[in-house]
Structures are given as structure tokens and as C-alpha cells.
Amino acid sequence: MKRYCLEVCADNVNSALEAQKGGADRIELCSNLIIGGVSPGRALFRLVKQYTDLRVRVLLRPRYGDYCYNAYEFEQLKEEVQMYGELGADGIVIGMLRPDGNLDVERMGELVTLAGSMDVALHRAFDNCRDPYQALEEAVSLRMKTILTGGQEVLAWDGRETLRKLQEKSAGRIQILAGGGIGEAVIRKLLPATGITSYHMSGKRAVDSAMEYRPEGASMGQPGRDDYSIWQTDSEQVAAAVRALEELLKD
């Protein structure tokens, strides 16, 4: 049995293919990773399943921003859970907060029930909750499989002490999946410091656009973003992370 898990967050087919080439175990599929990721479309999901053999968990996030969702956004999430269950997703990745900063356990429970046999992971809404240790117990009570977290920091290395405590308190009841600036170098430091053997990375590199004609002043992207620099997973970064895990966990 494999002693580690490496998940790659991807928002296009090329990134999914690169993740598979590098030896990833699983894809977290989203769209618009540049803004932290929101729910992908069904066409992207179908193509990733067609062209890769990887397990696919689907990020369900109705919009950019906070994790306190209104009734319409919650309806969207329920529709998406049902849709991806019918399409054959291996899992979903969700998270909802109440205005007081605690997990919205009641509505998350509805989504878990709708998910049926799919794995359910708690995304980095966890890193915005008031009490991570209470949220850990609530996620366990909801029978969720995974918590994706940077230890309530943007970068997992900065949250390493919280990650260590979460790994200890999880006691094998739920997978702690470390995310936030993850790559080979961070894994080599973070695994010994925390005991965590499951990691989430994007392994991105900038790929130059195929466009030769590049007019100025007609951008549809965010201000300051280069429309002709496309972020994509790099199989070499994924492979380096795999090597680090295998070396650290060899008998």
C-alpha cells in the first residue's frame, strides 16, 4: 500500500496530463486557479477523465471570495454535487462558513449526504475558520475524508506547527492534506516537521502563449496580468515531489 498521497490542483487538460506524467495520485479539478479556483465545467471534467487515468476530485466553489454563501449559491452547490456524482467524479471538495467564522455544519452535512459514495474533502475554507481544532472534529463527525490546509497560513511551511498539531489530533480519523507553496523543497522539510504524508500542489510554470499578434490595450484579464503567459502544471516539479516523498518514506 502506498504510504503517501500527492494531489495536483489543475484547471485544464494539459495540467492534468502533466500531473499524470509526473506521477501524481489524484487531481483536484477546478477552473480559474489563478484566483484560487472555482467550480469547473462538465466538459473539462469529461476531458480530464477521458485523457488521464487519475482519480479526480472536483472543487465546488460557486465564486471567488469568502466562504459564506447565500441561498442561491447553496442551491448551486447542491446541483453541482448531484451533477458530478452522475458524471462519475471520485470525490468533491467543499467548504462553507457561517458569519461567526465557524463551519456551516448543517448545510455541509446536506452536501455530504448528497455526495453519497463519493469522497468528500474540506477545502481551505478550513484555514479561514475560527477554531481549526473544533473544525477538525466537526469534519470528522461529518464523515469527511480529507482536510486541505496550510495550517491557517497562506504557505504550509509557515503553518507547520498547526499542521503538526492537526496531524496529531487527527489520529488517523481523517487525512490532513498539506497545501500552500508545496514543492520538493518544502516537502523535504515539512514531512519530518509534521509527520504529514499527503500533499497538495499545483507545480505551476508559465507557458508562453501561441499568439503572435498581441494588441495592446484590449485585455480581458485582471489588471496587471499578462494575457500571454499561461500557467500550467510542470511534470518535472510533480516528479521531484514524488521523489522526495519516496526517499523520505523508504524503509
CSV table of C-alpha atoms in Angstrom, one decimal, residues 67-204:
chain,number,residue,atom,x,y,z
A,67,TYR,CA,-17.0,31.1,2.0
A,68,CYS,CA,-20.2,32.4,3.5
A,69,TYR,CA,-22.7,31.5,0.8
A,70,ASN,CA,-26.3,32.7,0.2
A,71,ALA,CA,-29.3,30.6,-0.5
A,72,TYR,CA,-28.8,30.7,-4.3
A,73,GLU,CA,-25.1,29.8,-4.0
A,74,PHE,CA,-26.0,26.9,-1.8
A,75,GLU,CA,-28.5,25.7,-4.4
A,76,GLN,CA,-25.8,25.9,-7.0
A,77,LEU,CA,-23.5,23.7,-4.8
A,78,LYS,CA,-26.2,21.1,-4.3
A,79,GLU,CA,-26.8,21.0,-8.1
A,80,GLU,CA,-23.1,20.6,-8.7
A,81,VAL,CA,-22.7,17.8,-6.2
A,82,GLN,CA,-25.5,15.8,-7.9
A,83,MET,CA,-24.1,16.6,-11.4
A,84,TYR,CA,-20.6,15.4,-10.6
A,85,GLY,CA,-21.9,12.3,-8.8
A,86,GLU,CA,-23.8,11.4,-12.0
A,87,LEU,CA,-20.7,12.2,-14.1
A,88,GLY,CA,-18.5,9.8,-12.1
A,89,ALA,CA,-16.3,12.0,-10.0
A,90,ASP,CA,-14.3,10.2,-7.4
A,91,GLY,CA,-14.9,13.0,-4.9
A,92,ILE,CA,-15.9,16.5,-4.2
A,93,VAL,CA,-14.1,19.3,-2.3
A,94,ILE,CA,-16.3,21.7,-0.4
A,95,GLY,CA,-16.4,24.2,2.4
A,96,MET,CA,-18.8,26.6,3.9
A,97,LEU,CA,-18.5,29.0,6.9
A,98,ARG,CA,-21.1,30.8,9.0
A,99,PRO,CA,-20.7,34.6,9.6
A,100,ASP,CA,-19.2,33.9,13.0
A,101,GLY,CA,-16.3,32.0,11.4
A,102,ASN,CA,-17.4,28.5,12.3
A,103,LEU,CA,-18.1,25.7,9.8
A,104,ASP,CA,-21.6,25.7,8.4
A,105,VAL,CA,-22.0,22.2,9.6
A,106,GLU,CA,-25.7,21.8,8.9
A,107,ARG,CA,-25.5,22.8,5.2
A,108,MET,CA,-22.2,21.0,4.7
A,109,GLY,CA,-24.0,17.9,6.1
A,110,GLU,CA,-26.6,18.2,3.3
A,111,LEU,CA,-23.8,18.3,0.7
A,112,VAL,CA,-22.1,15.2,2.3
A,113,THR,CA,-25.4,13.3,2.2
A,114,LEU,CA,-25.9,14.3,-1.5
A,115,ALA,CA,-22.4,13.1,-2.3
A,116,GLY,CA,-23.3,9.5,-1.5
A,117,SER,CA,-20.4,7.2,-2.1
A,118,MET,CA,-18.0,10.0,-3.3
A,119,ASP,CA,-15.1,11.0,-1.2
A,120,VAL,CA,-15.7,14.4,0.4
A,121,ALA,CA,-12.9,16.8,1.3
A,122,LEU,CA,-12.9,20.1,3.2
A,123,HIS,CA,-11.1,22.8,1.2
A,124,ARG,CA,-9.2,25.8,2.5
A,125,ALA,CA,-12.3,27.4,3.9
A,126,PHE,CA,-10.8,25.5,6.9
A,127,ASP,CA,-7.9,28.0,7.0
A,128,ASN,CA,-10.4,30.8,7.5
A,129,CYS,CA,-12.4,29.2,10.3
A,130,ARG,CA,-12.3,30.5,13.9
A,131,ASP,CA,-11.0,27.3,15.6
A,132,PRO,CA,-9.2,24.7,13.5
A,133,TYR,CA,-9.3,22.0,16.1
A,134,GLN,CA,-13.1,22.4,16.6
A,135,ALA,CA,-13.4,22.3,12.8
A,136,LEU,CA,-11.3,19.2,12.6
A,137,GLU,CA,-13.7,17.4,15.0
A,138,GLU,CA,-16.7,18.7,13.0
A,139,ALA,CA,-15.2,17.4,9.7
A,140,VAL,CA,-14.7,14.0,11.3
A,141,SER,CA,-18.3,14.0,12.6
A,142,LEU,CA,-19.5,14.7,9.0
A,143,ARG,CA,-17.5,11.7,7.8
A,144,MET,CA,-15.3,13.7,5.5
A,145,LYS,CA,-12.2,12.0,4.2
A,146,THR,CA,-9.7,14.9,3.9
A,147,ILE,CA,-8.9,18.4,5.2
A,148,LEU,CA,-6.9,20.5,2.8
A,149,THR,CA,-5.0,23.1,4.9
A,150,GLY,CA,-1.9,25.3,5.1
A,151,GLY,CA,-2.2,25.3,8.9
A,152,GLN,CA,-4.2,28.5,8.7
A,153,GLU,CA,-1.4,30.2,6.8
A,154,VAL,CA,-1.0,31.0,3.1
A,155,LEU,CA,2.1,28.9,3.0
A,156,ALA,CA,2.2,25.5,4.6
A,157,TRP,CA,5.7,25.9,5.9
A,158,ASP,CA,4.5,29.0,7.9
A,159,GLY,CA,1.7,26.9,9.3
A,160,ARG,CA,3.8,23.9,10.2
A,161,GLU,CA,3.2,24.0,14.0
A,162,THR,CA,-0.6,24.0,13.5
A,163,LEU,CA,-0.2,21.3,10.8
A,164,ARG,CA,1.8,19.2,13.2
A,165,LYS,CA,-1.0,19.5,15.8
A,166,LEU,CA,-3.7,18.8,13.3
A,167,GLN,CA,-1.9,15.6,12.2
A,168,GLU,CA,-1.5,14.5,15.8
A,169,LYS,CA,-5.1,15.2,16.7
A,170,SER,CA,-6.5,13.6,13.5
A,171,ALA,CA,-5.2,10.3,14.8
A,172,GLY,CA,-5.9,8.6,11.5
A,173,ARG,CA,-9.5,9.5,11.5
A,174,ILE,CA,-9.2,12.0,8.6
A,175,GLN,CA,-6.4,12.7,6.1
A,176,ILE,CA,-4.6,16.0,6.7
A,177,LEU,CA,-3.6,17.2,3.2
A,178,ALA,CA,-0.9,20.0,3.4
A,179,GLY,CA,-1.3,22.7,0.8
A,180,GLY,CA,0.2,26.1,0.1
A,181,GLY,CA,3.5,26.6,-1.6
A,182,ILE,CA,4.1,22.9,-1.8
A,183,GLY,CA,7.0,21.5,-3.8
A,184,GLU,CA,10.0,19.2,-3.4
A,185,ALA,CA,12.0,21.5,-1.1
A,186,VAL,CA,9.1,22.2,1.2
A,187,ILE,CA,8.1,18.5,1.4
A,188,ARG,CA,11.6,17.6,2.5
A,189,LYS,CA,11.3,20.0,5.4
A,190,LEU,CA,7.6,19.7,6.2
A,191,LEU,CA,7.2,15.9,6.4
A,192,PRO,CA,9.8,15.5,9.2
A,193,ALA,CA,8.5,18.5,11.0
A,194,THR,CA,4.8,17.4,10.9
A,195,GLY,CA,4.6,13.7,10.1
A,196,ILE,CA,2.2,14.6,7.2
A,197,THR,CA,2.5,12.3,4.2
A,198,SER,CA,-0.3,13.8,2.0
A,199,TYR,CA,0.4,16.9,-0.1
A,200,HIS,CA,-1.5,19.2,-2.5
A,201,MET,CA,0.4,21.2,-5.1
A,202,SER,CA,-0.1,22.9,-8.4
A,203,GLY,CA,3.5,22.8,-9.6
A,204,LYS,CA,2.9,25.7,-12.0
